[in-house]
Amino acid sequence: MYGSSLADAPAIREPLHSPVAHLVRGGVIEGIHYGSVVVLGADGRVELQVGDIEAAFYPRSALKPVQAVAMLRAGLPLDGELLSLTAASHSGEERHLAGTRRILELAGLTEDDLRNVRDLPFDPVVRDTWIREGRPPSRLAQNCSGKHAAMLYTCKLNGWSLDTYLDPAHPLQQAIAEIVEDLTGQRIAQVTVDGCGAPLFSISLHGLARAAARITTAAPDTPEALVADAMRDHAEMASGSGRDVAALMRAVPGLLSKDGFEGVEVAALPDGRSVAVKIADGANRARVPVTAAALVRAGVDASALTGFAGEPLLGGGEPVGSVRVVRALDPLPAHQVRPA
């Protein structure tokens, strides 16, 4: 589907984002969310683009499935729930903590070997319980701990340094960078540090959608297919029991989806149709309906996505408006008028 030669790194510039969603209250546009969206067909061609899909950007945690593929290629022997956790931005539920401990145990390591930042659980209900119980922030509770535990396990198996596994020059991170370029089909534009402390690679939104399609169309039993199967079969391990990304994978059979901080989401179907979304202001209230609209434009049945149209805006405790995607993304036929 894609050529073996790598394209040049995307340009580092101010992204030319476009309006992607309107905040409508009482029939008046109260606010506008800007961003960029790309929809790829099963043949890899761009079927729809809004905004700037070629500028360099940071995919944040939406790149974790690619990182998981790289670790499997480097010998990581995980599958099922633990492999899904490897690609997770988890909610900090007990299942996530137990799974991370299990990965560390398999590597003969402990929580003390982790080098991610200490944090409270991501899920607000779990976090509130954690605080009431007087539990301090921990590396285990931080939402990337499954990835970090898997990184350590991969290093242990290869005889690589454990103390410096987050250094961009470390063999593990070099191996991950190679797979990022392989699956996106382009060279990395910039390397920085993600919120958890791991190296973060800048690519384009177009490249992110390509990578997701490469993962979902891979042959059975390849590292790519194993990651896709694990995340789809154990969506709550890759996110959390109340998370929209898990609900999206349950709603659309065969869909692989991963969100990332600052309003990023990527999703792909088994035939290679894929979408990638970046909301300029990082707002989840726009990310969810924009991703759903992009999937409809990719051919997903709109009836499966009615629960992802966005939360209503309230006035006096009653619904008075909503976040609505712009006309360029609106799946309704041009002659069909939406209610105010």
CSV table of C-alpha atoms in Angstrom, one decimal:
chain,number,residue,atom,x,y,z
A,1,MET,CA,0.0,0.0,0.0
A,2,TYR,CA,2.8,2.4,0.9
A,3,GLY,CA,6.2,2.9,-0.5
A,4,SER,CA,9.3,1.7,1.3
A,5,SER,CA,11.1,5.1,1.0
A,6,LEU,CA,10.6,7.7,3.7
A,7,ALA,CA,9.2,11.1,2.9
A,8,ASP,CA,11.0,14.1,4.3
A,9,ALA,CA,10.2,15.2,7.8
A,10,PRO,CA,7.1,17.5,8.1
A,11,ALA,CA,7.7,21.2,8.2
A,12,ILE,CA,7.9,22.8,11.7
A,13,ARG,CA,5.6,25.8,11.4
A,14,GLU,CA,2.6,27.4,12.8
A,15,PRO,CA,-0.2,24.9,11.8
A,16,LEU,CA,-2.8,26.4,9.5
A,17,HIS,CA,-5.7,25.0,11.5
A,18,SER,CA,-9.3,25.6,10.4
A,19,PRO,CA,-12.6,25.7,12.3
A,20,VAL,CA,-13.7,22.1,13.0
A,21,ALA,CA,-16.5,22.6,15.6
A,22,HIS,CA,-18.8,25.4,16.8
A,23,LEU,CA,-20.0,25.9,20.3
A,24,VAL,CA,-23.7,26.7,19.8
A,25,ARG,CA,-25.8,28.1,22.6
A,26,GLY,CA,-29.4,29.1,22.0
A,27,GLY,CA,-28.9,29.1,18.3
A,28,VAL,CA,-25.9,31.4,18.4
A,29,ILE,CA,-22.3,30.4,17.8
A,30,GLU,CA,-20.7,31.3,21.1
A,31,GLY,CA,-17.3,29.8,20.4
A,32,ILE,CA,-15.2,28.1,17.7
A,33,HIS,CA,-12.8,25.2,18.0
A,34,TYR,CA,-10.0,25.2,15.5
A,35,GLY,CA,-8.1,22.1,14.4
A,36,SER,CA,-7.1,19.7,11.6
A,37,VAL,CA,-8.6,16.5,10.4
A,38,VAL,CA,-7.6,13.9,7.8
A,39,VAL,CA,-9.6,10.9,6.5
A,40,LEU,CA,-7.8,8.3,4.5
A,41,GLY,CA,-9.5,5.7,2.2
A,42,ALA,CA,-8.6,2.0,2.2
A,43,ASP,CA,-6.1,2.7,-0.6
A,44,GLY,CA,-4.3,5.3,1.6
A,45,ARG,CA,-5.4,8.3,-0.4
A,46,VAL,CA,-6.7,11.4,1.3
A,47,GLU,CA,-10.4,11.4,1.1
A,48,LEU,CA,-10.9,14.5,3.2
A,49,GLN,CA,-8.7,17.1,4.8
A,50,VAL,CA,-9.6,20.1,7.0
A,51,GLY,CA,-6.9,22.4,8.2
A,52,ASP,CA,-3.2,21.5,8.1
A,53,ILE,CA,-2.5,17.8,7.9
A,54,GLU,CA,1.2,18.1,6.9
A,55,ALA,CA,2.7,20.4,9.6
A,56,ALA,CA,4.8,18.8,12.3
A,57,PHE,CA,2.9,18.2,15.5
A,58,TYR,CA,3.2,16.0,18.6
A,59,PRO,CA,0.7,13.1,18.6
A,60,ARG,CA,1.2,12.6,22.3
A,61,SER,CA,-0.2,9.3,23.5
A,62,ALA,CA,-1.9,8.6,20.2
A,63,LEU,CA,1.5,7.3,19.2
A,64,LYS,CA,1.5,4.6,21.9
A,65,PRO,CA,0.3,1.8,19.5
A,66,VAL,CA,3.3,2.5,17.3
A,67,GLN,CA,5.6,2.4,20.4
A,68,ALA,CA,4.1,-1.0,21.4
A,69,VAL,CA,4.7,-2.4,17.9
A,70,ALA,CA,8.4,-1.3,18.2
A,71,MET,CA,8.7,-3.1,21.6
A,72,LEU,CA,7.2,-6.3,20.2
A,73,ARG,CA,9.7,-6.1,17.3
A,74,ALA,CA,12.4,-5.8,19.9
A,75,GLY,CA,11.3,-9.0,21.6
A,76,LEU,CA,8.7,-8.0,24.1
A,77,PRO,CA,6.7,-11.2,24.7
A,78,LEU,CA,3.4,-9.7,25.9
A,79,ASP,CA,-0.1,-10.2,24.5
A,80,GLY,CA,-3.7,-9.8,25.5
A,81,GLU,CA,-4.5,-7.5,28.4
A,82,LEU,CA,-0.9,-6.7,29.2
A,83,LEU,CA,-0.1,-5.8,25.6
A,84,SER,CA,-3.1,-3.5,25.6
A,85,LEU,CA,-1.8,-1.9,28.8
A,86,THR,CA,1.6,-1.4,27.1
A,87,ALA,CA,-0.2,1.0,24.6
A,88,ALA,CA,-2.4,2.5,27.3
A,89,SER,CA,-3.1,5.9,28.7
A,90,HIS,CA,-4.9,4.2,31.6
A,91,SER,CA,-7.3,5.6,34.2
A,92,GLY,CA,-5.4,4.3,37.2
A,93,GLU,CA,-8.0,1.6,38.1
A,94,GLU,CA,-6.9,-1.4,40.1
A,95,ARG,CA,-6.8,-3.5,37.0
A,96,HIS,CA,-4.2,-1.1,35.5
A,97,LEU,CA,-2.1,-1.0,38.6
A,98,ALA,CA,-2.2,-4.8,38.9
A,99,GLY,CA,-1.3,-5.2,35.2
A,100,THR,CA,1.7,-2.9,35.4
A,101,ARG,CA,2.9,-4.7,38.5
A,102,ARG,CA,2.6,-8.0,36.5
A,103,ILE,CA,4.7,-6.7,33.7
A,104,LEU,CA,7.4,-5.5,36.2
A,105,GLU,CA,7.3,-8.9,37.9
A,106,LEU,CA,7.8,-10.7,34.5
A,107,ALA,CA,10.9,-8.5,34.1
A,108,GLY,CA,12.1,-9.2,37.6
A,109,LEU,CA,11.7,-5.5,38.4
A,110,THR,CA,9.7,-3.3,40.8
A,111,GLU,CA,8.0,0.0,40.8
A,112,ASP,CA,11.2,1.6,42.0
A,113,ASP,CA,12.7,0.9,38.5
A,114,LEU,CA,10.2,3.0,36.7
A,115,ARG,CA,11.3,6.5,35.6
A,116,ASN,CA,8.0,8.0,34.6
A,117,VAL,CA,6.7,10.9,36.7
A,118,ARG,CA,4.7,10.4,39.8
A,119,ASP,CA,1.0,11.3,39.5
A,120,LEU,CA,-2.5,10.6,40.8
A,121,PRO,CA,-4.9,8.4,38.8
A,122,PHE,CA,-6.2,10.0,35.6
A,123,ASP,CA,-9.9,9.0,36.2
A,124,PRO,CA,-11.5,11.7,38.4
A,125,VAL,CA,-13.5,9.2,40.4
A,126,VAL,CA,-10.5,7.0,41.0
A,127,ARG,CA,-8.4,10.0,41.8
A,128,ASP,CA,-10.9,11.4,44.4
A,129,THR,CA,-11.0,8.0,46.1
A,130,TRP,CA,-7.2,7.9,46.1
A,131,ILE,CA,-7.0,11.3,47.7
A,132,ARG,CA,-9.6,10.4,50.4
A,133,GLU,CA,-7.5,7.4,51.3
A,134,GLY,CA,-4.5,9.6,51.7
A,135,ARG,CA,-2.5,7.9,48.9
A,136,PRO,CA,0.3,10.0,47.4
A,137,PRO,CA,1.1,10.4,43.7
A,138,SER,CA,3.0,7.4,42.4
A,139,ARG,CA,4.8,6.2,39.3
A,140,LEU,CA,2.4,3.2,39.2
A,141,ALA,CA,-0.7,5.4,39.1
A,142,GLN,CA,0.5,7.7,36.4
A,143,ASN,CA,-1.4,6.9,33.2
A,144,CYS,CA,1.7,5.8,31.2
A,145,SER,CA,3.1,3.3,33.7
A,146,GLY,CA,2.1,0.3,31.6
A,147,LYS,CA,4.2,1.6,28.7
A,148,HIS,CA,7.1,2.3,31.0
A,149,ALA,CA,7.0,-1.1,32.6
A,150,ALA,CA,7.0,-2.6,29.1
A,151,MET,CA,9.9,-0.4,28.1
A,152,LEU,CA,11.9,-1.7,31.1
A,153,TYR,CA,10.9,-5.3,30.2
A,154,THR,CA,12.1,-4.8,26.6
A,155,CYS,CA,15.4,-3.4,27.9
A,156,LYS,CA,15.9,-6.3,30.3
A,157,LEU,CA,15.4,-8.8,27.6
A,158,ASN,CA,17.9,-7.1,25.3
A,159,GLY,CA,20.5,-6.4,28.0
A,160,TRP,CA,20.1,-2.7,27.6
A,161,SER,CA,20.6,-0.1,30.4
A,162,LEU,CA,17.6,0.2,32.6
A,163,ASP,CA,18.6,3.5,34.3
A,164,THR,CA,18.8,5.4,31.0
A,165,TYR,CA,15.9,3.9,29.1
A,166,LEU,CA,14.3,7.3,28.6
A,167,ASP,CA,17.4,8.9,26.9
A,168,PRO,CA,16.6,9.5,23.2
A,169,ALA,CA,20.0,8.0,22.4
A,170,HIS,CA,19.2,4.7,24.3
A,171,PRO,CA,18.9,1.6,22.0
A,172,LEU,CA,15.2,1.2,22.9
A,173,GLN,CA,14.3,4.8,22.0
A,174,GLN,CA,16.3,4.5,18.8
A,175,ALA,CA,14.4,1.3,17.9
A,176,ILE,CA,11.1,3.1,18.6
A,177,ALA,CA,12.1,6.1,16.5
A,178,GLU,CA,12.9,3.7,13.6
A,179,ILE,CA,9.5,2.1,13.8
A,180,VAL,CA,7.8,5.5,14.0
A,181,GLU,CA,9.4,6.5,10.8
A,182,ASP,CA,8.6,3.1,9.2
A,183,LEU,CA,4.9,3.1,10.0
A,184,THR,CA,4.3,6.8,9.4
A,185,GLY,CA,6.3,6.7,6.2
A,186,GLN,CA,8.1,9.9,7.0
A,187,ARG,CA,11.2,11.1,8.9
A,188,ILE,CA,10.7,12.5,12.4
A,189,ALA,CA,10.8,16.3,12.5
A,190,GLN,CA,11.7,16.9,16.2
A,191,VAL,CA,12.2,15.0,19.4
A,192,THR,CA,11.2,16.3,22.8
A,193,VAL,CA,10.0,14.9,26.2
A,194,ASP,CA,6.4,13.8,26.7
A,195,GLY,CA,4.6,14.5,29.9
A,196,CYS,CA,5.5,11.1,31.4
A,197,GLY,CA,9.2,11.7,30.7
A,198,ALA,CA,9.6,9.5,27.6
A,199,PRO,CA,10.9,10.8,24.2
A,200,LEU,CA,8.1,12.2,22.0
A,201,PHE,CA,8.5,12.3,18.3
A,202,SER,CA,7.0,14.9,16.0
A,203,ILE,CA,5.3,13.7,12.8
A,204,SER,CA,2.4,15.0,10.7
A,205,LEU,CA,-1.3,14.2,11.2
A,206,HIS,CA,-1.3,12.6,7.8
A,207,GLY,CA,1.6,10.3,9.0
A,208,LEU,CA,-0.3,9.4,12.2
A,209,ALA,CA,-3.3,8.2,10.1
A,210,ARG,CA,-1.0,6.2,7.9
A,211,ALA,CA,0.6,4.5,10.9
A,212,ALA,CA,-2.8,3.5,12.3
A,213,ALA,CA,-3.8,2.1,8.9
A,214,ARG,CA,-0.5,0.1,8.6
A,215,ILE,CA,-1.2,-1.4,12.1
A,216,THR,CA,-4.8,-2.5,11.3
A,217,THR,CA,-4.1,-3.9,7.9
A,218,ALA,CA,-1.0,-5.9,8.9
A,219,ALA,CA,-1.0,-9.7,8.4
A,220,PRO,CA,-2.1,-11.9,11.3
A,221,ASP,CA,0.4,-12.6,14.1
A,222,THR,CA,2.6,-9.7,13.1
A,223,PRO,CA,3.5,-7.2,15.9
A,224,GLU,CA,1.2,-4.7,14.3
A,225,ALA,CA,-1.8,-7.1,14.3
A,226,LEU,CA,-1.0,-8.3,17.8
A,227,VAL,CA,-1.2,-4.7,19.1
A,228,ALA,CA,-4.4,-4.0,17.2
A,229,ASP,CA,-6.1,-7.2,18.5
A,230,ALA,CA,-5.0,-6.6,22.1
A,231,MET,CA,-6.3,-3.0,22.1
A,232,ARG,CA,-9.6,-3.9,20.5
A,233,ASP,CA,-10.2,-7.0,22.6
A,234,HIS,CA,-9.2,-5.2,25.9
A,235,ALA,CA,-10.2,-1.6,25.2
A,236,GLU,CA,-10.7,-0.8,28.9
A,237,MET,CA,-7.0,-1.8,29.6
A,238,ALA,CA,-5.9,0.7,26.9
A,239,SER,CA,-7.9,3.4,28.6
A,240,GLY,CA,-10.5,2.9,31.3
A,241,SER,CA,-14.0,1.7,32.0
A,242,GLY,CA,-15.6,5.1,31.6
A,243,ARG,CA,-13.5,6.5,28.7
A,244,ASP,CA,-14.9,7.6,25.4
A,245,VAL,CA,-12.1,5.9,23.4
A,246,ALA,CA,-13.0,2.5,24.8
A,247,ALA,CA,-16.7,3.1,24.1
A,248,LEU,CA,-15.9,4.0,20.5
A,249,MET,CA,-14.0,0.8,19.9
A,250,ARG,CA,-17.0,-1.2,21.4
A,251,ALA,CA,-19.4,0.8,19.2
A,252,VAL,CA,-17.6,0.2,15.9
A,253,PRO,CA,-16.6,-3.5,15.3
A,254,GLY,CA,-13.0,-3.8,14.3
A,255,LEU,CA,-12.1,-0.2,15.0
A,256,LEU,CA,-8.7,0.6,16.6
A,257,SER,CA,-8.6,4.0,18.3
A,258,LYS,CA,-6.2,5.9,20.6
A,259,ASP,CA,-6.5,9.3,22.1
A,260,GLY,CA,-3.7,11.7,23.2
A,261,PHE,CA,-3.5,14.8,25.3
A,262,GLU,CA,-4.0,18.2,23.7
A,263,GLY,CA,-7.0,17.0,21.6
A,264,VAL,CA,-5.5,14.2,19.5
A,265,GLU,CA,-7.2,11.1,18.3
A,266,VAL,CA,-6.4,8.5,15.7
A,267,ALA,CA,-8.7,5.6,14.5
A,268,ALA,CA,-8.5,3.0,11.8
A,269,LEU,CA,-10.6,0.2,10.5
A,270,PRO,CA,-9.4,-3.3,9.4
A,271,ASP,CA,-9.5,-2.4,5.7
A,272,GLY,CA,-7.2,0.6,6.2
A,273,ARG,CA,-9.7,3.5,6.3
A,274,SER,CA,-8.4,5.8,9.0
A,275,VAL,CA,-8.9,9.2,10.5
A,276,ALA,CA,-6.7,11.5,12.6
A,277,VAL,CA,-7.8,14.6,14.6
A,278,LYS,CA,-6.0,17.4,16.3
A,279,ILE,CA,-8.0,20.0,18.2
A,280,ALA,CA,-5.9,23.2,18.4
A,281,ASP,CA,-6.9,24.2,21.9
A,282,GLY,CA,-6.8,20.6,23.2
A,283,ALA,CA,-10.5,20.4,24.1
A,284,ASN,CA,-12.0,17.0,24.5
A,285,ARG,CA,-15.4,18.4,24.1
A,286,ALA,CA,-14.5,19.0,20.4
A,287,ARG,CA,-12.3,15.9,19.9
A,288,VAL,CA,-15.0,13.4,20.5
A,289,PRO,CA,-17.7,14.7,18.1
A,290,VAL,CA,-15.1,15.7,15.4
A,291,THR,CA,-13.6,12.2,15.5
A,292,ALA,CA,-17.1,10.7,15.2
A,293,ALA,CA,-17.9,12.9,12.3
A,294,ALA,CA,-14.6,12.0,10.6
A,295,LEU,CA,-15.4,8.3,11.0
A,296,VAL,CA,-18.8,8.8,9.4
A,297,ARG,CA,-17.1,10.5,6.5
A,298,ALA,CA,-14.8,7.5,6.3
A,299,GLY,CA,-17.9,5.3,5.8
A,300,VAL,CA,-18.8,4.2,9.4
A,301,ASP,CA,-22.6,3.8,9.9
A,302,ALA,CA,-23.7,7.1,11.6
A,303,SER,CA,-26.2,5.2,13.7
A,304,ALA,CA,-23.3,3.5,15.6
A,305,LEU,CA,-21.9,6.9,16.6
A,306,THR,CA,-25.0,8.7,17.9
A,307,GLY,CA,-23.5,8.5,21.4
A,308,PHE,CA,-20.5,10.5,20.3
A,309,ALA,CA,-22.2,13.7,19.1
A,310,GLY,CA,-20.9,15.6,22.1
A,311,GLU,CA,-22.3,16.6,25.5
A,312,PRO,CA,-25.1,19.2,25.6
A,313,LEU,CA,-24.4,22.7,26.8
A,314,LEU,CA,-26.5,23.5,29.9
A,315,GLY,CA,-28.3,26.6,30.9
A,316,GLY,CA,-30.0,26.6,34.3
A,317,GLY,CA,-29.4,22.9,34.4
A,318,GLU,CA,-31.2,22.3,31.1
A,319,PRO,CA,-29.8,21.6,27.6
A,320,VAL,CA,-29.6,24.9,25.6
A,321,GLY,CA,-27.0,24.0,23.0
A,322,SER,CA,-24.2,21.7,21.9
A,323,VAL,CA,-20.8,21.4,20.2
A,324,ARG,CA,-21.5,20.9,16.5
A,325,VAL,CA,-19.0,20.0,13.8
A,326,VAL,CA,-18.6,22.4,10.9
A,327,ARG,CA,-20.2,21.9,7.6
A,328,ALA,CA,-17.0,20.5,6.1
A,329,LEU,CA,-17.3,17.6,8.5
A,330,ASP,CA,-21.0,17.3,8.7
A,331,PRO,CA,-22.1,13.9,7.5
A,332,LEU,CA,-25.5,15.1,6.6
A,333,PRO,CA,-26.3,15.6,2.9
A,334,ALA,CA,-25.9,19.2,1.7
A,335,HIS,CA,-29.6,19.7,1.1
A,336,GLN,CA,-30.5,18.5,4.6
A,337,VAL,CA,-30.7,21.4,7.1
A,338,ARG,CA,-29.7,20.8,10.8
A,339,PRO,CA,-32.0,22.3,13.4
A,340,ALA,CA,-30.8,25.4,15.2
